[in-house]
Amino acid sequence: MSASRPDDAPWRASVLTLHPAMFPGPLGVSLCGEALARGTWSLEPRDIREFGRGRHRAVDDTPAGGGPGMVIRADVLSEAIDAASPPDDPRPRLLMSPRGEPLTQGLVRELAGGPGAIVVCGRFEGVDERVIEGRGLREVSIGDYVLSGGEIAAMVLLDAVVRLLPGVMGAASSGEEESFENGLLEYPHYTRPRDWEGRAIPDVLLSGDHGRIARWRREQARALTKARRPDLLPEG
Ligand code: SAH
């Protein structure tokens, strides 16, 4: 677990990337962008290429042992990490990686409760394995597919974390009933018009009976989870 954060201090993200111009990108609009502007969180993109070698600021080289593609150099990346994060930095150091532990709502909640994160974005074939060990990088995957770089994965992680920070979501409770928060997929939502193309809003939702509505939603959530994601349900 990471250290906690005083309520008024921003949740601090430092993103190490070869493409700092991609940030804040989509994180600069809507809920996340407004929270960024308010100072609920901060975002510092850091260009790994600043630590590149030689006249061309080379950051990558051919893989030891041969094979296709290029690998981000250990010395270059470690210097970028050290510049972004002193040894006493309490923030966890993450590496976006298809080999990582899956990003879950549980991990998102854990990160949101901490002081922030250093997020390293890979490119090419990835990064030299020794940096992962030497700098204690926690590998995180956003799913079983391969992206061309870690930036979009980092944005996915940051978006999921930021919406959980205090004051970011309109109704404080709107995070609590959502998909995954209680181990189930969320029940279906309806709004106006009451009849649409011959489809009516389920009567129970218009009954005003809050007990019945809550029960119906629980049943729907359970049925949906059983049909689509039985892996989320406890055994048996
Ligand atoms: N050769 C690697 C893939 C490299 S893809 C392998 O087979 O495992 C280039 C970069 O994109 C990675 O270093 C990582 O930072 C990012 N990336 C790709 N897919 C990802 C995923 N599913 N989750 C998180 N990051 C991913």
Tab-separated table of C-alpha atoms and ligand atoms in Angstrom:
chain	number	residue	atom	x	y	z
A	1	MET	CA	0.000	0.000	0.000
A	2	SER	CA	1.121	3.501	-0.752
A	3	ALA	CA	1.093	6.359	1.715
A	4	SER	CA	-2.114	8.339	1.911
A	5	ARG	CA	-2.562	11.916	0.825
A	6	PRO	CA	-3.811	14.976	2.718
A	7	ASP	CA	-7.319	15.886	1.507
A	8	ASP	CA	-6.304	19.202	-0.038
A	9	ALA	CA	-3.165	17.998	-1.879
A	10	PRO	CA	-3.547	17.044	-5.522
A	11	TRP	CA	-3.247	13.413	-6.615
A	12	ARG	CA	0.022	13.639	-8.567
A	13	ALA	CA	0.614	11.808	-11.840
A	14	SER	CA	3.972	11.866	-13.612
A	15	VAL	CA	3.890	10.141	-16.985
A	16	LEU	CA	7.150	9.070	-18.624
A	17	THR	CA	6.680	8.872	-22.360
A	18	LEU	CA	8.347	9.328	-25.732
A	19	HIS	CA	5.240	11.279	-26.799
A	20	PRO	CA	4.533	13.926	-24.146
A	21	ALA	CA	2.389	15.829	-26.695
A	22	MET	CA	-0.261	13.112	-26.298
A	23	PHE	CA	-1.018	14.497	-22.792
A	24	PRO	CA	-3.358	15.634	-21.381
A	25	GLY	CA	-5.231	14.799	-24.622
A	26	PRO	CA	-8.574	13.254	-23.684
A	27	LEU	CA	-7.754	13.731	-19.986
A	28	GLY	CA	-7.995	17.489	-20.556
A	29	VAL	CA	-11.767	17.501	-21.151
A	30	SER	CA	-14.936	16.680	-19.220
A	31	LEU	CA	-14.729	15.303	-15.653
A	32	CYS	CA	-10.976	14.643	-15.700
A	33	GLY	CA	-10.141	17.935	-17.414
A	34	GLU	CA	-12.272	19.945	-15.017
A	35	ALA	CA	-10.666	18.193	-12.046
A	36	LEU	CA	-7.232	18.912	-13.547
A	37	ALA	CA	-8.106	22.605	-13.921
A	38	ARG	CA	-9.393	22.705	-10.317
A	39	GLY	CA	-6.179	21.135	-9.018
A	40	THR	CA	-7.784	17.937	-7.715
A	41	TRP	CA	-5.016	16.136	-9.545
A	42	SER	CA	-1.877	17.175	-11.411
A	43	LEU	CA	-0.344	15.738	-14.558
A	44	GLU	CA	3.302	16.057	-15.445
A	45	PRO	CA	4.280	14.463	-18.768
A	46	ARG	CA	8.046	13.824	-18.901
A	47	ASP	CA	9.892	13.208	-22.129
A	48	ILE	CA	12.094	10.102	-21.903
A	49	ARG	CA	14.020	11.382	-24.937
A	50	GLU	CA	15.591	14.145	-22.817
A	51	PHE	CA	17.789	11.381	-21.455
A	52	GLY	CA	18.564	9.909	-24.884
A	53	ARG	CA	22.123	9.187	-25.952
A	54	GLY	CA	24.202	10.988	-28.553
A	55	ARG	CA	23.408	13.620	-31.110
A	56	HIS	CA	20.131	11.902	-31.995
A	57	ARG	CA	19.122	11.323	-28.393
A	58	ALA	CA	18.714	7.608	-29.003
A	59	VAL	CA	16.475	5.944	-26.437
A	60	ASP	CA	16.285	2.434	-27.873
A	61	ASP	CA	18.565	-0.240	-29.210
A	62	THR	CA	18.386	-3.728	-30.706
A	63	PRO	CA	17.386	-6.600	-28.414
A	64	ALA	CA	20.214	-8.631	-26.904
A	65	GLY	CA	20.007	-12.128	-28.367
A	66	GLY	CA	18.511	-10.861	-31.610
A	67	GLY	CA	14.965	-10.728	-32.882
A	68	PRO	CA	12.716	-8.025	-34.268
A	69	GLY	CA	12.118	-4.522	-32.989
A	70	MET	CA	13.851	-2.270	-30.530
A	71	VAL	CA	13.996	-2.047	-26.747
A	72	ILE	CA	14.115	1.083	-24.565
A	73	ARG	CA	17.565	1.296	-22.975
A	74	ALA	CA	18.027	0.621	-19.256
A	75	ASP	CA	20.290	3.633	-18.630
A	76	VAL	CA	18.042	6.086	-20.468
A	77	LEU	CA	14.834	4.954	-18.794
A	78	SER	CA	16.311	4.699	-15.298
A	79	GLU	CA	17.646	8.263	-15.534
A	80	ALA	CA	14.216	9.476	-16.650
A	81	ILE	CA	12.606	7.659	-13.706
A	82	ASP	CA	15.158	9.005	-11.216
A	83	ALA	CA	14.613	12.564	-12.450
A	84	ALA	CA	10.833	12.225	-12.109
A	85	SER	CA	10.826	10.402	-8.807
A	86	PRO	CA	13.407	10.862	-6.015
A	87	PRO	CA	14.085	7.843	-3.775
A	88	ASP	CA	11.768	9.173	-1.044
A	89	ASP	CA	8.862	9.673	-3.474
A	90	PRO	CA	5.919	7.819	-1.892
A	91	ARG	CA	4.160	7.319	-5.232
A	92	PRO	CA	4.025	3.815	-6.698
A	93	ARG	CA	5.920	3.331	-9.955
A	94	LEU	CA	3.863	1.664	-12.630
A	95	LEU	CA	4.820	0.324	-16.042
A	96	MET	CA	2.033	-0.102	-18.568
A	97	SER	CA	2.610	-3.577	-20.001
A	98	PRO	CA	0.552	-6.365	-21.592
A	99	ARG	CA	2.388	-8.749	-19.226
A	100	GLY	CA	1.200	-6.879	-16.148
A	101	GLU	CA	-1.438	-7.579	-13.523
A	102	PRO	CA	-4.861	-6.755	-14.924
A	103	LEU	CA	-6.160	-3.253	-14.215
A	104	THR	CA	-9.248	-3.803	-12.060
A	105	GLN	CA	-11.581	-1.469	-10.204
A	106	GLY	CA	-9.885	-2.756	-7.026
A	107	LEU	CA	-6.459	-1.612	-8.215
A	108	VAL	CA	-7.962	1.683	-9.407
A	109	ARG	CA	-9.433	2.266	-5.937
A	110	GLU	CA	-6.100	1.406	-4.295
A	111	LEU	CA	-4.269	3.922	-6.496
A	112	ALA	CA	-6.921	6.613	-5.966
A	113	GLY	CA	-6.384	6.266	-2.198
A	114	GLY	CA	-2.646	6.949	-2.540
A	115	PRO	CA	-0.614	10.093	-3.256
A	116	GLY	CA	-0.424	9.621	-7.050
A	117	ALA	CA	1.624	7.514	-9.449
A	118	ILE	CA	4.644	7.485	-11.718
A	119	VAL	CA	3.423	5.893	-14.939
A	120	VAL	CA	5.979	4.615	-17.438
A	121	CYS	CA	4.773	4.157	-21.023
A	122	GLY	CA	6.637	1.618	-23.139
A	123	ARG	CA	7.081	1.749	-26.914
A	124	PHE	CA	8.603	-0.589	-29.508
A	125	GLU	CA	9.114	-4.095	-28.040
A	126	GLY	CA	9.097	-2.700	-24.513
A	127	VAL	CA	11.737	-1.803	-21.946
A	128	ASP	CA	14.947	-3.429	-20.686
A	129	GLU	CA	13.913	-5.958	-18.025
A	130	ARG	CA	16.601	-4.760	-15.581
A	131	VAL	CA	14.868	-1.406	-15.085
A	132	ILE	CA	11.657	-3.170	-14.067
A	133	GLU	CA	13.599	-4.947	-11.311
A	134	GLY	CA	16.035	-2.167	-10.446
A	135	ARG	CA	13.390	0.546	-10.074
A	136	GLY	CA	10.651	-1.679	-8.670
A	137	LEU	CA	8.166	-1.071	-11.488
A	138	ARG	CA	4.722	-2.611	-10.984
A	139	GLU	CA	3.505	-3.851	-14.355
A	140	VAL	CA	-0.136	-3.115	-15.154
A	141	SER	CA	-2.104	-4.327	-18.187
A	142	ILE	CA	-5.370	-2.875	-19.460
A	143	GLY	CA	-6.345	-6.068	-21.264
A	144	ASP	CA	-5.295	-9.039	-23.343
A	145	TYR	CA	-4.366	-7.244	-26.538
A	146	VAL	CA	-1.279	-5.366	-27.655
A	147	LEU	CA	-1.184	-1.595	-28.150
A	148	SER	CA	1.578	0.233	-30.004
A	149	GLY	CA	2.497	2.153	-26.859
A	150	GLY	CA	1.684	2.617	-23.202
A	151	GLU	CA	0.231	6.140	-23.492
A	152	ILE	CA	-3.371	5.173	-24.195
A	153	ALA	CA	-3.148	2.518	-21.493
A	154	ALA	CA	-1.873	5.179	-19.067
A	155	MET	CA	-4.809	7.402	-20.002
A	156	VAL	CA	-7.225	4.566	-19.316
A	157	LEU	CA	-5.693	4.044	-15.879
A	158	LEU	CA	-5.616	7.759	-15.033
A	159	ASP	CA	-9.200	8.327	-16.205
A	160	ALA	CA	-10.416	5.487	-14.004
A	161	VAL	CA	-8.483	6.799	-10.976
A	162	VAL	CA	-9.345	10.479	-11.352
A	163	ARG	CA	-13.120	9.939	-11.450
A	164	LEU	CA	-12.825	8.350	-7.989
A	165	LEU	CA	-10.999	11.311	-6.427
A	166	PRO	CA	-13.066	13.300	-3.918
A	167	GLY	CA	-15.370	15.822	-5.576
A	168	VAL	CA	-14.820	14.666	-9.159
A	169	MET	CA	-18.115	12.876	-9.745
A	170	GLY	CA	-21.284	14.919	-9.395
A	171	ALA	CA	-23.251	12.718	-7.009
A	172	ALA	CA	-20.891	11.213	-4.462
A	173	SER	CA	-22.905	8.015	-4.546
A	174	SER	CA	-22.781	7.547	-8.291
A	175	GLY	CA	-19.559	5.577	-7.971
A	176	GLU	CA	-20.895	3.082	-5.503
A	177	GLU	CA	-23.489	1.181	-7.499
A	178	GLU	CA	-21.527	0.933	-10.698
A	179	SER	CA	-20.274	-2.083	-12.547
A	180	PHE	CA	-17.608	-3.956	-10.516
A	181	GLU	CA	-17.975	-1.858	-7.356
A	182	ASN	CA	-20.059	-4.566	-5.705
A	183	GLY	CA	-18.686	-7.471	-7.732
A	184	LEU	CA	-21.566	-7.302	-10.221
A	185	LEU	CA	-22.249	-5.643	-13.554
A	186	GLU	CA	-24.592	-2.702	-13.259
A	187	TYR	CA	-28.372	-2.958	-13.748
A	188	PRO	CA	-29.925	-1.296	-16.848
A	189	HIS	CA	-30.773	2.401	-16.878
A	190	TYR	CA	-33.757	4.186	-18.440
A	191	THR	CA	-34.833	7.804	-18.825
A	192	ARG	CA	-37.310	9.827	-20.884
A	193	PRO	CA	-39.298	9.315	-23.003
A	194	ARG	CA	-41.453	6.890	-21.082
A	195	ASP	CA	-42.362	5.089	-24.312
A	196	TRP	CA	-39.812	4.888	-27.081
A	197	GLU	CA	-40.474	3.054	-30.373
A	198	GLY	CA	-43.002	0.822	-28.651
A	199	ARG	CA	-40.659	0.004	-25.753
A	200	ALA	CA	-41.815	1.094	-22.314
A	201	ILE	CA	-39.745	1.728	-19.193
A	202	PRO	CA	-40.239	-1.279	-16.860
A	203	ASP	CA	-43.270	-0.557	-14.628
A	204	VAL	CA	-41.412	-1.220	-11.403
A	205	LEU	CA	-39.136	1.784	-12.018
A	206	LEU	CA	-42.181	4.065	-12.205
A	207	SER	CA	-43.836	2.549	-9.108
A	208	GLY	CA	-42.198	4.859	-6.586
A	209	ASP	CA	-41.650	1.798	-4.358
A	210	HIS	CA	-37.947	2.167	-3.487
A	211	GLY	CA	-37.689	-1.253	-1.877
A	212	ARG	CA	-39.090	-2.984	-4.947
A	213	ILE	CA	-36.902	-0.914	-7.244
A	214	ALA	CA	-33.769	-1.793	-5.275
A	215	ARG	CA	-34.722	-5.471	-5.343
A	216	TRP	CA	-35.410	-5.391	-9.094
A	217	ARG	CA	-32.056	-3.719	-9.752
A	218	ARG	CA	-30.212	-6.285	-7.661
A	219	GLU	CA	-31.911	-9.119	-9.555
A	220	GLN	CA	-31.138	-7.522	-12.909
A	221	ALA	CA	-27.507	-7.004	-11.934
A	222	ARG	CA	-27.199	-10.600	-10.823
A	223	ALA	CA	-28.869	-11.999	-13.974
A	224	LEU	CA	-26.752	-9.819	-16.258
A	225	THR	CA	-23.554	-10.835	-14.474
A	226	LYS	CA	-24.503	-14.522	-14.616
A	227	ALA	CA	-25.225	-14.283	-18.359
A	228	ARG	CA	-22.262	-12.154	-19.407
A	229	ARG	CA	-19.547	-12.465	-16.786
A	230	PRO	CA	-20.074	-15.589	-14.662
A	231	ASP	CA	-16.368	-15.329	-13.759
A	232	LEU	CA	-17.251	-12.357	-11.512
A	233	LEU	CA	-19.665	-14.365	-9.363
A	234	PRO	CA	-18.431	-16.207	-6.278
A	235	GLU	CA	-18.093	-19.991	-6.847
A	236	GLY	CA	-21.275	-22.018	-6.502
B	1	SAH	N1	6.600	-6.856	-27.016
B	1	SAH	C1	5.644	-6.573	-25.988
B	1	SAH	C2	4.598	-5.585	-26.469
B	1	SAH	C3	5.096	-4.204	-26.645
B	1	SAH	S1	3.822	-3.076	-27.073
B	1	SAH	C4	4.981	-7.860	-25.544
B	1	SAH	O1	4.783	-8.733	-26.381
B	1	SAH	O2	4.618	-7.984	-24.378
B	1	SAH	C5	4.579	-1.526	-26.685
B	1	SAH	C6	4.171	-0.891	-25.383
B	1	SAH	O3	2.765	-0.667	-25.371
B	1	SAH	C7	4.436	-1.725	-24.145
B	1	SAH	O4	5.754	-1.558	-23.686
B	1	SAH	C8	3.409	-1.166	-23.155
B	1	SAH	O5	3.907	-0.023	-22.506
B	1	SAH	C9	2.261	-0.760	-24.066
B	1	SAH	N2	1.163	-1.747	-24.064
B	1	SAH	C10	0.822	-2.552	-25.098
B	1	SAH	N3	-0.245	-3.316	-24.785
B	1	SAH	C11	-0.612	-2.990	-23.523
B	1	SAH	C12	-1.635	-3.442	-22.645
B	1	SAH	N4	-2.502	-4.394	-22.992
B	1	SAH	N5	-1.713	-2.888	-21.410
B	1	SAH	C13	-0.818	-1.926	-21.039
B	1	SAH	N6	0.174	-1.469	-21.833
B	1	SAH	C14	0.293	-1.980	-23.066
